[in-house]
Amino acid sequence: MADLSIDFCGIKSPNPFWLASAPPANSGPQVMRAFDAGWGGAVWKTLGDPVTNVTSRFWANDYGNTRMMGLNNIELITDRPLEVNLKEMYEVKKRFPKHALIASLMVETRENWKEIIKRAEDTGCDGLELNFGCPHGMCERGMGSAVGQEPKVLEEITRWAMEYARTPVIIKLTPNTGDINEPGEAAARGGAPAVSLINTVKSLLGVDLDRFVPNPRVGNQSTNGGYCGPAVKPIALFMMSQLAKNPATKHMAISGIGGISNWRDAAEFISLGATSVQVCTAVMHYGYRIVEDMIEGLSDYLDSKGMKSVNELRGKAIGAYAEWGDLDLNYNLKARINPDSCIGCNLCHVACMDGAHQCILIPGRTHAEHEKAGHTHIPASIPEVPVKAAGAVGRFLPVIDDVECVGCNLCHLVCPVPGTISMVEVPGTIGKSETWNDRVAQGRDLNPGSLDSTVAKRAGAKP
Amino acid sequence: MHPLTVLPSGRLEQQFDDKKPRYTAAEAITEANRCIYCVDAPCIKACPTTIDIPTFIHKISTENVKGAARTILAENILGASCARVCPVEELCAGACVYNAWGREPIAIGRLQRFATEATLEKAPLSSLLPAKKPATGKKVALVGSGPASIAAAGLLALEGVQSVIFEKRAIPGGLNTLGIAPYKQSGQAALDELHQVLALGGIELRTGVEVVAGAAGAGQVSSDTLLKDFDGVFLGLGLGPDSKLGVPGEQGAGVYGAVDLIERIKAEPGLKLAGSRAFVIGGGNTALDIAHELRLLGFQDVALVYRREEKDMSGYAHELAHAREDGARLLENRVVTEVLRDAKGALTGVKLARAKDGKALAGTEETVAVDLIAVAIGQSVATGVAKAFAGVQLDAKGRVVVDPKTHRTGNPKVWSGGDCVNGGKEVVNGVQEAKLAVKDMLSALGGK
Ligand SMILES: Cc1cc2nc3c(=O)[nH]c(=O)nc-3n(C[C@H](O)[C@H](O)[C@H](O)COP(=O)(O)OP(=O)(O)OC[C@H]3O[C@@H](n4cnc5c(N)ncnc54)[C@H](O)[C@@H]3O)c2cc1C
Ligand SMILES: Cc1cc2nc3c(=O)[nH]c(=O)nc-3n(C[C@H](O)[C@H](O)[C@H](O)COP(=O)(O)O)c2cc1C
Ligand code: SF4
Ligand code: SF4
Ligand code: SF4
């Protein structure tokens, strides 16, 4: 069994799975139950001057029969008195000395920061996370993402914290910014040894169409909130890997957050540079128990890859995350349908017809019918191979026209039967590897059919 | 307008629960979300009326339930009945791609029921169909008020063609009202739908009036009158009475024709059926239905007595499975050779012989006590009157002969559809045949 323990800029944790600062880490009894269930660490619900929350607070985006693809909240930081939180943190740390306990903090003035850092560290916690991410309620008061969006302020507060703190400081970043590198670099300049990201994405989840009030509804009003859960994972992965690549930020430890629900998600974050991962929505949806699968799944995965420690996985995929201009234009794929598992639903056909390159034909149609369907190139032979699956009487396997297929993956993605459409590598059309950047370097980056003005400009530039 | 037909209370059919109750909105959305939204979907091809199933299911998933009902009714004006009574396992759902995937097919019937019922209880049928065209001044006579005629009347009404429906029975609706197993659809539900069609306007329903060949007596109207007074005639005659076994002792109390008995279960207030053992003779869907119904009505032992083997039965396998689940049993290779009665003529039992290839084997008879016998070996034809319309032909089995594309008979003014043409299929076939007939009628009447 692979070693899952990590050292996060000095913070030791039995595994990389931490509760994010949010309702699952709201109180001592909760965090103790989570640690009993197997979580390696927890970032306590953000401390500060207690707030008053509203009712209701959450709304979610369902997708088909899957509930809570994304979760939106308008909750603020902790609404419990500071002493109560601190006392419970002390008790948790006493009972779980080997687990990672991190205090999440959000206050206003320098004096506030000085006081809260001291009082938090007095609980024995292992580190501090500065919440520069909350995109609603707190930012209007000059905190949270108001700081995260202002690199100068972020850098200054980071410096204060580095001055007062005895334990490692993690800067929690907001995704609500044009370029994540700016706050990331500010955190690095301020001397922080670590960042965590992402906090929630500014959002308005939906509208109650009978009352004409957005959701979640507070009486006859609502407000914008923060979006999280599986829907935000791609945004989080992108932003996190930006910092993992950036020479000015890549020395910092990263705690990856955003839509992590299982060991696979976690492994993806780790392979793009995370040392620990934090989870909120998946626990709010299914409970602390999900960590069992996360630990087991990650460990078995590492074993299957012959990795002795989770540290070997860290950053494995960063190298392959290239700029678009460095991608090989000669690389070529074609879609292939497995006759043994196709059920004949023709979704690949309609997706390719209306959303890709009109190259999946339904056999049994006449030439005129193919034309009417929208095919512009009709292969000479369209074999009528019956769908094999028992019960699929009278249906034919869709036929891929290789001449038109651009290998975009769309059919592979829409096919409801996983594994039925595969993308196979075929010889490229150029004959050798070549990137757009190569063409730019050689001045061959003008394709036929370009704008007259572009052509003219080129002609002028290169006489 | 025809007074609304309300069936009296105290009918045995009221004791049955729905086997497939209407989905709640949440159930419907969840099931609708399972549908793959296929293209050139096989379920559409398997629906005799070609309802655009993926589209209506998709609409349910977006909570556009009214739109879903419109999509259904556009192809099948009796979409509410069909949702409840269609053997979807053999039709749309039987062709669903999920079968090929080894999974439970989409519950198309239940989704259709949800969409039509939930919508029709709030909105009149007319609001879900295309606007009625202006009156054409044409008038069509419809013989029989089964689903074929009702569908035809509704479609004609939308086209501005008036119609008069002649129904020999007091209760309209044909077998859709009086034959469907009560756990699928009550007679009243069928009648409620029928009233919605009548409310489209321009349709007159005359119950208790039989169309006859030759001179008409009281409660009758002659075929000649129809040909004379109407621009066109549609024959939706259905089938005739139950066929008889033709064995000694058959005549008398305790032995029922199955279709007749089902009609009484559905419509006769105060009907009492007592006993512990019932024999149902036959192997078709009517036999399966009455066996299932008698078991649910409390008969301890209900046996389907069939002269051949299970694999030879014309009834659907899924119906046999459901009947068995509820406790009915199948006795294969058996023939009743005599019905036994006591001195007072009361039914006591039967002589039951073993059979091979459907024929009784001599010397194998045993005596079995039974309390009720339902004979379900088929229905005779009711097409005698059709011949009175000059040019209309019957085939060897007594079915009305039509051009399958137009459902026009040998008489250019006479069309026909439903059981009297197809020999006994489903409600949905009657609707489709009526659709074809009306289409052709319109071009004939309009001279187009
Ligand atoms: C027991 C049983 C169960 C069934 N279950 C199902 C089921 O679950 N699902 C399904 O889809 N189908 C089922 N069917 C079949 C379905 O009921 C028929 O296919 C359908 O009703 C046929 O419609 P129709 O309009 O052709 O005829 P019918 O429904 O038979 O209607 C014909 C009407 O014409 C009237 N009539 C006949 N002659 C004259 C005349 N000379 N003058 C005036 N009126 C006349 C009759 O009284 C009758 O009302 C079942 C049938 C039976 C017998
Ligand atoms: C109800 C709720 C309250 C939250 N409160 C805080 C908070 O107090 N401090 C904080 O840093 N992040 C807070 N978050 C953000 C989460 O810690 C986390 O960054 C975000 O939810 C993304 O992770 P996820 O996709 O696993 O939920 C909150 C999130 C939710 C849903
Ligand atoms: S890979 Fe893209 S272009 Fe090729 S068949 Fe599939 S959808 Fe069409
Ligand atoms: S989407 Fe998949 S299952 Fe459906 S027809 Fe295409 S290959 Fe077959
Ligand atoms: S075949 Fe099944 S999955 Fe496909 S559209 Fe029809 S009901 Fe939906």
mmCIF file of N, CA and C in Angstrom, chain A residues 422-458:
data_model
loop_
_atom_site.group_PDB
_atom_site.id
_atom_site.type_symbol
_atom_site.label_atom_id
_atom_site.label_comp_id
_atom_site.label_asym_id
_atom_site.label_seq_id
_atom_site.Cartn_x
_atom_site.Cartn_y
_atom_site.Cartn_z
ATOM 1 N N SER A 422 -14.460 4.788 -29.756
ATOM 2 C CA SER A 422 -13.090 5.073 -29.351
ATOM 3 C C SER A 422 -12.463 5.936 -30.434
ATOM 4 N N MET A 423 -11.410 6.622 -30.063
ATOM 5 C CA MET A 423 -10.713 7.475 -31.008
ATOM 6 C C MET A 423 -9.370 6.810 -31.278
ATOM 7 N N VAL A 424 -9.135 6.481 -32.538
ATOM 8 C CA VAL A 424 -7.890 5.768 -32.842
ATOM 9 C C VAL A 424 -6.942 6.690 -33.614
ATOM 10 N N GLU A 425 -5.665 6.471 -33.351
ATOM 11 C CA GLU A 425 -4.654 7.296 -33.984
ATOM 12 C C GLU A 425 -4.422 6.799 -35.403
ATOM 13 N N VAL A 426 -4.372 7.722 -36.333
ATOM 14 C CA VAL A 426 -4.085 7.380 -37.732
ATOM 15 C C VAL A 426 -2.968 8.318 -38.201
ATOM 16 N N PRO A 427 -2.333 7.986 -39.308
ATOM 17 C CA PRO A 427 -1.258 8.863 -39.783
ATOM 18 C C PRO A 427 -1.759 10.280 -40.006
ATOM 19 N N GLY A 428 -0.924 11.244 -39.695
ATOM 20 C CA GLY A 428 -1.302 12.634 -39.849
ATOM 21 C C GLY A 428 -1.336 13.062 -41.301
ATOM 22 N N THR A 429 -1.936 14.213 -41.549
ATOM 23 C CA THR A 429 -2.083 14.683 -42.927
ATOM 24 C C THR A 429 -0.867 15.493 -43.366
ATOM 25 N N ILE A 430 -0.040 15.896 -42.379
ATOM 26 C CA ILE A 430 1.112 16.730 -42.745
ATOM 27 C C ILE A 430 2.323 15.849 -43.046
ATOM 28 N N GLY A 431 2.402 14.728 -42.339
ATOM 29 C CA GLY A 431 3.501 13.819 -42.614
ATOM 30 C C GLY A 431 4.615 13.900 -41.569
ATOM 31 N N LYS A 432 4.698 15.046 -40.891
ATOM 32 C CA LYS A 432 5.680 15.158 -39.803
ATOM 33 C C LYS A 432 5.130 16.108 -38.739
ATOM 34 N N SER A 433 5.696 15.980 -37.536
ATOM 35 C CA SER A 433 5.255 16.851 -36.453
ATOM 36 C C SER A 433 5.479 18.313 -36.810
ATOM 37 N N GLU A 434 4.501 19.125 -36.468
ATOM 38 C CA GLU A 434 4.642 20.558 -36.758
ATOM 39 C C GLU A 434 3.681 21.311 -35.860
ATOM 40 N N THR A 435 4.141 22.407 -35.271
ATOM 41 C CA THR A 435 3.246 23.176 -34.403
ATOM 42 C C THR A 435 2.952 24.522 -35.046
ATOM 43 N N TRP A 436 1.953 25.181 -34.497
ATOM 44 C CA TRP A 436 1.623 26.511 -35.000
ATOM 45 C C TRP A 436 2.793 27.449 -34.753
ATOM 46 N N ASN A 437 3.411 27.295 -33.592
ATOM 47 C CA ASN A 437 4.559 28.157 -33.293
ATOM 48 C C ASN A 437 5.685 27.942 -34.305
ATOM 49 N N ASP A 438 5.859 26.663 -34.772
ATOM 50 C CA ASP A 438 6.844 26.414 -35.834
ATOM 51 C C ASP A 438 6.502 27.249 -37.062
ATOM 52 N N ARG A 439 5.224 27.210 -37.394
ATOM 53 C CA ARG A 439 4.807 27.944 -38.606
ATOM 54 C C ARG A 439 5.015 29.436 -38.433
ATOM 55 N N VAL A 440 4.691 29.926 -37.244
ATOM 56 C CA VAL A 440 4.892 31.356 -37.001
ATOM 57 C C VAL A 440 6.362 31.688 -37.191
ATOM 58 N N ALA A 441 7.194 30.830 -36.605
ATOM 59 C CA ALA A 441 8.640 31.083 -36.695
ATOM 60 C C ALA A 441 9.097 31.089 -38.146
ATOM 61 N N GLN A 442 8.463 30.235 -38.968
ATOM 62 C CA GLN A 442 8.876 30.149 -40.371
ATOM 63 C C GLN A 442 8.052 31.058 -41.281
ATOM 64 N N GLY A 443 7.170 31.849 -40.689
ATOM 65 C CA GLY A 443 6.336 32.736 -41.496
ATOM 66 C C GLY A 443 5.325 32.019 -42.361
ATOM 67 N N ARG A 444 4.899 30.809 -41.932
ATOM 68 C CA ARG A 444 3.910 30.064 -42.720
ATOM 69 C C ARG A 444 2.558 30.024 -42.012
ATOM 70 N N ASP A 445 2.295 31.015 -41.183
ATOM 71 C CA ASP A 445 1.092 30.958 -40.368
ATOM 72 C C ASP A 445 -0.066 31.734 -40.991
ATOM 73 N N LEU A 446 -0.125 31.727 -42.316
ATOM 74 C CA LEU A 446 -1.267 32.354 -42.988
ATOM 75 C C LEU A 446 -1.960 31.265 -43.801
ATOM 76 N N ASN A 447 -3.153 30.915 -43.376
ATOM 77 C CA ASN A 447 -3.859 29.841 -44.076
ATOM 78 C C ASN A 447 -4.641 30.384 -45.258
ATOM 79 N N PRO A 448 -4.857 29.540 -46.281
ATOM 80 C CA PRO A 448 -5.667 29.979 -47.426
ATOM 81 C C PRO A 448 -7.025 30.449 -46.935
ATOM 82 N N GLY A 449 -7.545 31.469 -47.551
ATOM 83 C CA GLY A 449 -8.862 31.972 -47.164
ATOM 84 C C GLY A 449 -8.801 33.030 -46.087
ATOM 85 N N SER A 450 -7.629 33.561 -45.810
ATOM 86 C CA SER A 450 -7.530 34.595 -44.777
ATOM 87 C C SER A 450 -8.093 35.918 -45.297
ATOM 88 N N LEU A 451 -8.331 36.827 -44.358
ATOM 89 C CA LEU A 451 -8.868 38.147 -44.715
ATOM 90 C C LEU A 451 -7.907 38.874 -45.666
ATOM 91 N N ASP A 452 -8.476 39.626 -46.606
ATOM 92 C CA ASP A 452 -7.649 40.418 -47.520
ATOM 93 C C ASP A 452 -6.749 41.347 -46.726
ATOM 94 N N SER A 453 -7.312 41.979 -45.695
ATOM 95 C CA SER A 453 -6.523 42.949 -44.934
ATOM 96 C C SER A 453 -5.366 42.271 -44.213
ATOM 97 N N THR A 454 -5.594 41.018 -43.772
ATOM 98 C CA THR A 454 -4.496 40.296 -43.127
ATOM 99 C C THR A 454 -3.408 39.990 -44.147
ATOM 100 N N VAL A 455 -3.841 39.537 -45.316
ATOM 101 C CA VAL A 455 -2.881 39.210 -46.373
ATOM 102 C C VAL A 455 -2.076 40.456 -46.756
ATOM 103 N N ALA A 456 -2.799 41.579 -46.879
ATOM 104 C CA ALA A 456 -2.140 42.841 -47.270
ATOM 105 C C ALA A 456 -1.125 43.257 -46.224
ATOM 106 N N LYS A 457 -1.519 43.099 -44.938
ATOM 107 C CA LYS A 457 -0.635 43.502 -43.857
ATOM 108 C C LYS A 457 0.647 42.671 -43.910
ATOM 109 N N ARG A 458 0.446 41.352 -44.129
ATOM 110 C CA ARG A 458 1.599 40.472 -44.213
ATOM 111 C C ARG A 458 2.532 40.888 -45.366
#
